[in-house]
PDB file of C-alpha atoms in Angstrom:
ATOM      1  CA  MET A   1     149.555  73.460  30.917  1.00  0.00           C
ATOM      2  CA  ASN A   2     146.758  73.790  28.514  1.00  0.00           C
ATOM      3  CA  LEU A   3     147.117  73.686  24.743  1.00  0.00           C
ATOM      4  CA  PHE A   4     146.765  77.473  24.312  1.00  0.00           C
ATOM      5  CA  VAL A   5     149.636  78.233  26.707  1.00  0.00           C
ATOM      6  CA  LYS A   6     151.849  75.609  25.038  1.00  0.00           C
ATOM      7  CA  LYS A   7     151.199  77.056  21.562  1.00  0.00           C
ATOM      8  CA  THR A   8     151.781  80.627  22.739  1.00  0.00           C
ATOM      9  CA  THR A   9     155.045  79.640  24.445  1.00  0.00           C
ATOM     10  CA  PHE A  10     156.199  77.819  21.304  1.00  0.00           C
ATOM     11  CA  ILE A  11     155.407  80.816  19.069  1.00  0.00           C
ATOM     12  CA  LEU A  12     157.186  83.260  21.384  1.00  0.00           C
ATOM     13  CA  LEU A  13     160.272  81.051  21.656  1.00  0.00           C
ATOM     14  CA  SER A  14     160.358  80.546  17.889  1.00  0.00           C
ATOM     15  CA  ALA A  15     160.133  84.285  17.275  1.00  0.00           C
ATOM     16  CA  PHE A  16     162.917  84.925  19.792  1.00  0.00           C
ATOM     17  CA  VAL A  17     165.218  82.358  18.148  1.00  0.00           C
ATOM     18  CA  VAL A  18     164.590  83.748  14.662  1.00  0.00           C
ATOM     19  CA  LEU A  19     165.071  87.389  15.680  1.00  0.00           C
ATOM     20  CA  SER A  20     168.128  86.857  17.878  1.00  0.00           C
ATOM     21  CA  GLY A  21     169.913  84.271  15.723  1.00  0.00           C
ATOM     22  CA  CYS A  22     170.471  86.358  12.602  1.00  0.00           C
ATOM     23  CA  ARG A  23     173.085  88.971  13.393  1.00  0.00           C
ATOM     24  CA  LYS A  24     174.768  91.090  10.782  1.00  0.00           C
ATOM     25  CA  LYS A  25     178.473  90.733  10.166  1.00  0.00           C
ATOM     26  CA  PRO A  26     180.304  93.475  12.081  1.00  0.00           C
ATOM     27  CA  GLN A  27     181.493  96.359   9.935  1.00  0.00           C
ATOM     28  CA  ARG A  28     185.205  96.865   9.561  1.00  0.00           C
ATOM     29  CA  PRO A  29     186.543 100.120  10.977  1.00  0.00           C
ATOM     30  CA  ASP A  30     187.161 103.065   8.712  1.00  0.00           C
ATOM     31  CA  PRO A  31     190.943 103.252   8.067  1.00  0.00           C
ATOM     32  CA  SER A  32     190.939 106.943   8.989  1.00  0.00           C
ATOM     33  CA  ALA A  33     189.791 105.943  12.492  1.00  0.00           C
ATOM     34  CA  THR A  34     192.926 103.864  13.083  1.00  0.00           C
ATOM     35  CA  VAL A  35     196.103 105.162  14.682  1.00  0.00           C
ATOM     36  CA  MET A  36     197.950 105.298  11.353  1.00  0.00           C
ATOM     37  CA  GLY A  37     195.005 107.095   9.725  1.00  0.00           C
ATOM     38  CA  GLN A  38     194.880 109.703  12.488  1.00  0.00           C
ATOM     39  CA  GLN A  39     198.564 110.459  12.071  1.00  0.00           C
ATOM     40  CA  GLY A  40     198.153 110.861   8.353  1.00  0.00           C
ATOM     41  CA  GLY A  41     200.747 108.156   7.720  1.00  0.00           C
ATOM     42  CA  GLY A  42     199.277 104.913   6.602  1.00  0.00           C
ATOM     43  CA  LEU A  43     200.743 102.484   4.145  1.00  0.00           C
ATOM     44  CA  GLY A  44     199.756 102.526   0.521  1.00  0.00           C
ATOM     45  CA  ALA A  45     200.149  99.651  -1.890  1.00  0.00           C
ATOM     46  CA  GLY A  46     203.855  99.170  -2.492  1.00  0.00           C
ATOM     47  CA  ASP A  47     204.625 102.052  -0.124  1.00  0.00           C
ATOM     48  CA  VAL A  48     206.812 101.817   2.940  1.00  0.00           C
ATOM     49  CA  GLY A  49     204.786 104.664   4.436  1.00  0.00           C
ATOM     50  CA  ASN A  50     205.773 107.507   6.693  1.00  0.00           C
ATOM     51  CA  LEU A  51     207.965 105.564   9.093  1.00  0.00           C
ATOM     52  CA  GLY A  52     211.074 107.720   8.985  1.00  0.00           C
ATOM     53  CA  ALA A  53     212.981 105.599   6.475  1.00  0.00           C
ATOM     54  CA  THR A  54     213.734 106.680   2.951  1.00  0.00           C
ATOM     55  CA  ASP A  55     213.472 103.261   1.361  1.00  0.00           C
ATOM     56  CA  ALA A  56     212.646  99.650   2.172  1.00  0.00           C
ATOM     57  CA  SER A  57     216.277  98.538   2.427  1.00  0.00           C
ATOM     58  CA  ALA A  58     216.938 101.151   5.117  1.00  0.00           C
ATOM     59  CA  MET A  59     214.252  99.461   7.240  1.00  0.00           C
ATOM     60  CA  GLY A  60     215.681  95.968   6.756  1.00  0.00           C
ATOM     61  CA  LEU A  61     213.018  95.019   4.214  1.00  0.00           C
ATOM     62  CA  GLN A  62     214.096  93.393   1.007  1.00  0.00           C
ATOM     63  CA  ASN A  63     211.628  92.719  -1.775  1.00  0.00           C
ATOM     64  CA  ARG A  64     212.624  89.745  -3.910  1.00  0.00           C
ATOM     65  CA  GLU A  65     209.790  89.001  -6.318  1.00  0.00           C
ATOM     66  CA  GLY A  66     207.047  89.174  -3.703  1.00  0.00           C
ATOM     67  CA  VAL A  67     209.236  88.089  -0.792  1.00  0.00           C
ATOM     68  CA  ILE A  68     209.481  90.466   2.154  1.00  0.00           C
ATOM     69  CA  GLU A  69     212.167  89.818   4.728  1.00  0.00           C
ATOM     70  CA  THR A  70     212.383  91.622   8.047  1.00  0.00           C
ATOM     71  CA  GLU A  71     214.645  91.073  11.022  1.00  0.00           C
ATOM     72  CA  ASP A  72     212.406  88.357  12.428  1.00  0.00           C
ATOM     73  CA  LYS A  73     210.396  86.860   9.537  1.00  0.00           C
ATOM     74  CA  ILE A  74     210.192  86.092   5.837  1.00  0.00           C
ATOM     75  CA  ILE A  75     206.826  86.525   4.120  1.00  0.00           C
ATOM     76  CA  GLY A  76     206.153  85.113   0.668  1.00  0.00           C
ATOM     77  CA  LEU A  77     209.088  82.718   0.474  1.00  0.00           C
ATOM     78  CA  LEU A  78     206.812  79.674   0.831  1.00  0.00           C
ATOM     79  CA  LYS A  79     203.654  79.444  -1.268  1.00  0.00           C
ATOM     80  CA  PRO A  80     200.258  79.657   0.468  1.00  0.00           C
ATOM     81  CA  VAL A  81     198.008  76.604   0.698  1.00  0.00           C
ATOM     82  CA  TYR A  82     194.548  77.245  -0.810  1.00  0.00           C
ATOM     83  CA  PHE A  83     191.246  75.743   0.338  1.00  0.00           C
ATOM     84  CA  ASP A  84     187.825  75.112  -1.140  1.00  0.00           C
ATOM     85  CA  PHE A  85     184.885  77.232   0.006  1.00  0.00           C
ATOM     86  CA  ASP A  86     183.940  76.523   3.631  1.00  0.00           C
ATOM     87  CA  LYS A  87     186.456  73.650   3.848  1.00  0.00           C
ATOM     88  CA  SER A  88     189.574  73.018   5.887  1.00  0.00           C
ATOM     89  CA  GLY A  89     190.708  69.793   4.228  1.00  0.00           C
ATOM     90  CA  ILE A  90     193.953  69.998   2.259  1.00  0.00           C
ATOM     91  CA  ASN A  91     193.595  69.092  -1.423  1.00  0.00           C
ATOM     92  CA  ALA A  92     196.159  66.711  -2.902  1.00  0.00           C
ATOM     93  CA  ALA A  93     197.501  69.419  -5.229  1.00  0.00           C
ATOM     94  CA  GLU A  94     198.230  71.715  -2.260  1.00  0.00           C
ATOM     95  CA  ARG A  95     200.191  69.094  -0.302  1.00  0.00           C
ATOM     96  CA  THR A  96     203.315  69.681  -2.393  1.00  0.00           C
ATOM     97  CA  LYS A  97     203.485  73.209  -0.926  1.00  0.00           C
ATOM     98  CA  LEU A  98     203.560  71.753   2.570  1.00  0.00           C
ATOM     99  CA  GLN A  99     206.223  69.265   1.505  1.00  0.00           C
ATOM    100  CA  ALA A 100     208.276  72.232   0.232  1.00  0.00           C
ATOM    101  CA  ALA A 101     207.792  73.929   3.630  1.00  0.00           C
ATOM    102  CA  LYS A 102     209.018  70.774   5.395  1.00  0.00           C
ATOM    103  CA  ASP A 103     212.043  70.609   3.069  1.00  0.00           C
ATOM    104  CA  TYR A 104     212.835  74.267   3.819  1.00  0.00           C
ATOM    105  CA  LEU A 105     212.597  73.667   7.567  1.00  0.00           C
ATOM    106  CA  ASP A 106     214.893  70.639   7.205  1.00  0.00           C
ATOM    107  CA  GLN A 107     217.492  72.839   5.454  1.00  0.00           C
ATOM    108  CA  THR A 108     217.192  75.714   7.966  1.00  0.00           C
ATOM    109  CA  PRO A 109     216.938  74.221  11.460  1.00  0.00           C
ATOM    110  CA  GLN A 110     217.203  77.671  13.065  1.00  0.00           C
ATOM    111  CA  HIS A 111     213.892  78.771  11.482  1.00  0.00           C
ATOM    112  CA  ARG A 112     210.303  78.026  12.505  1.00  0.00           C
ATOM    113  CA  LEU A 113     206.982  78.400  10.728  1.00  0.00           C
ATOM    114  CA  LEU A 114     203.879  80.492  11.428  1.00  0.00           C
ATOM    115  CA  ILE A 115     200.768  79.273   9.651  1.00  0.00           C
ATOM    116  CA  GLU A 116     198.067  81.957   9.304  1.00  0.00           C
ATOM    117  CA  GLY A 117     194.567  80.722   8.442  1.00  0.00           C
ATOM    118  CA  HIS A 118     192.530  83.066   6.224  1.00  0.00           C
ATOM    119  CA  CYS A 119     188.942  83.096   4.884  1.00  0.00           C
ATOM    120  CA  ASP A 120     186.976  85.020   2.290  1.00  0.00           C
ATOM    121  CA  TRP A 121     184.590  87.768   3.429  1.00  0.00           C
ATOM    122  CA  ARG A 122     181.458  85.618   3.596  1.00  0.00           C
ATOM    123  CA  GLY A 123     180.284  84.472   7.018  1.00  0.00           C
ATOM    124  CA  THR A 124     180.382  86.083  10.436  1.00  0.00           C
ATOM    125  CA  ALA A 125     183.659  87.236  11.939  1.00  0.00           C
ATOM    126  CA  GLU A 126     183.363  84.538  14.627  1.00  0.00           C
ATOM    127  CA  TYR A 127     182.719  81.759  12.117  1.00  0.00           C
ATOM    128  CA  ASN A 128     185.604  82.874   9.910  1.00  0.00           C
ATOM    129  CA  LEU A 129     188.007  82.971  12.868  1.00  0.00           C
ATOM    130  CA  GLY A 130     187.065  79.364  13.626  1.00  0.00           C
ATOM    131  CA  LEU A 131     187.427  78.324   9.986  1.00  0.00           C
ATOM    132  CA  GLY A 132     190.788  80.092   9.725  1.00  0.00           C
ATOM    133  CA  ASP A 133     191.899  78.224  12.847  1.00  0.00           C
ATOM    134  CA  ARG A 134     190.807  74.876  11.363  1.00  0.00           C
ATOM    135  CA  ARG A 135     192.704  75.646   8.138  1.00  0.00           C
ATOM    136  CA  ALA A 136     195.903  76.620   9.960  1.00  0.00           C
ATOM    137  CA  ASN A 137     195.692  73.530  12.161  1.00  0.00           C
ATOM    138  CA  ALA A 138     195.017  71.243   9.175  1.00  0.00           C
ATOM    139  CA  ALA A 139     198.251  72.489   7.598  1.00  0.00           C
ATOM    140  CA  ARG A 140     200.028  72.072  10.952  1.00  0.00           C
ATOM    141  CA  GLU A 141     198.782  68.496  11.345  1.00  0.00           C
ATOM    142  CA  TYR A 142     199.910  67.647   7.826  1.00  0.00           C
ATOM    143  CA  LEU A 143     203.398  69.024   8.538  1.00  0.00           C
ATOM    144  CA  LEU A 144     203.511  67.025  11.778  1.00  0.00           C
ATOM    145  CA  SER A 145     202.617  63.891   9.797  1.00  0.00           C
ATOM    146  CA  LEU A 146     205.598  64.638   7.527  1.00  0.00           C
ATOM    147  CA  GLY A 147     207.888  64.665  10.559  1.00  0.00           C
ATOM    148  CA  VAL A 148     208.203  68.390  11.387  1.00  0.00           C
ATOM    149  CA  ALA A 149     208.633  68.908  15.133  1.00  0.00           C
ATOM    150  CA  ALA A 150     205.645  70.508  16.858  1.00  0.00           C
ATOM    151  CA  ASN A 151     207.798  73.170  18.529  1.00  0.00           C
ATOM    152  CA  ARG A 152     208.751  74.532  15.088  1.00  0.00           C
ATOM    153  CA  ILE A 153     205.160  75.363  14.066  1.00  0.00           C
ATOM    154  CA  GLU A 154     202.826  78.083  15.328  1.00  0.00           C
ATOM    155  CA  THR A 155     199.298  78.773  14.117  1.00  0.00           C
ATOM    156  CA  LEU A 156     197.181  81.901  14.006  1.00  0.00           C
ATOM    157  CA  SER A 157     193.717  82.551  12.604  1.00  0.00           C
ATOM    158  CA  LYS A 158     193.199  85.824  10.778  1.00  0.00           C
ATOM    159  CA  GLY A 159     189.662  84.824   9.731  1.00  0.00           C
ATOM    160  CA  SER A 160     188.356  87.296   7.165  1.00  0.00           C
ATOM    161  CA  LEU A 161     190.370  90.214   8.560  1.00  0.00           C
ATOM    162  CA  ASP A 162     192.423  90.678   5.366  1.00  0.00           C
ATOM    163  CA  ALA A 163     189.712  89.511   2.938  1.00  0.00           C
ATOM    164  CA  LYS A 164     188.421  91.664   0.092  1.00  0.00           C
ATOM    165  CA  GLU A 165     184.788  92.363   0.891  1.00  0.00           C
ATOM    166  CA  ASN A 166     182.376  91.656  -1.985  1.00  0.00           C
ATOM    167  CA  GLY A 167     185.309  90.258  -3.964  1.00  0.00           C
ATOM    168  CA  SER A 168     185.067  88.355  -7.210  1.00  0.00           C
ATOM    169  CA  ASP A 169     185.217  84.551  -7.259  1.00  0.00           C
ATOM    170  CA  THR A 170     188.931  84.758  -8.088  1.00  0.00           C
ATOM    171  CA  GLU A 171     189.633  87.187  -5.239  1.00  0.00           C
ATOM    172  CA  MET A 172     187.646  85.065  -2.788  1.00  0.00           C
ATOM    173  CA  ALA A 173     189.565  81.950  -3.865  1.00  0.00           C
ATOM    174  CA  GLN A 174     192.830  83.804  -3.089  1.00  0.00           C
ATOM    175  CA  ASP A 175     191.483  84.746   0.366  1.00  0.00           C
ATOM    176  CA  ARG A 176     190.790  81.092   1.323  1.00  0.00           C
ATOM    177  CA  ARG A 177     194.312  80.120   2.311  1.00  0.00           C
ATOM    178  CA  ALA A 178     196.905  79.262   4.915  1.00  0.00           C
ATOM    179  CA  GLU A 179     199.903  81.591   4.679  1.00  0.00           C
ATOM    180  CA  LEU A 180     203.263  79.986   5.476  1.00  0.00           C
ATOM    181  CA  ILE A 181     205.470  82.589   7.158  1.00  0.00           C
ATOM    182  CA  VAL A 182     209.052  81.789   8.109  1.00  0.00           C
ATOM    183  CA  LEU A 183     210.004  82.887  11.636  1.00  0.00           C
ATOM    184  CA  LYS A 184     213.712  83.611  11.962  1.00  0.00           C
ATOM    185  CA  LYS A 185     213.758  83.996  15.754  1.00  0.00           C
TER     186      LYS A 185
END
């Protein structure tokens, strides 16, 4: 190949890489396009929604200072573990929350734990799913090192699904977490 063909090939490949490598983050669907939005139901903040029940206790939900308990899980009982931006390592200050989760599991052998990894809105959906997975698994590995049995821990990455888009620094810091959800069944 002569020099001209090599340079032309290099320029074309470079242009292709630049143009194809920078994709926009997918837009989240409009809530009115979801099933709940089409039915006119939907859940508002602090609202049980249009689910046929008159109050939360009639549905088996009990709100105890931010704790929601259903038939099969307890959300908010254990404190979330927070992470630094773009990191999945557990800070020393956050390890006490995992120790508290281990202590709870020791006291309630019938319960298990679901660890949900979350991210802030920055980054692609694919990247954030991977980062959420690394965060959930870092918390799982730490619990295993404390002696929790592997069959009592599940992980799930939510990525940036629940993140506040264009949030403040404080809101983004709250989005970078691993939620510790108690599974009762």
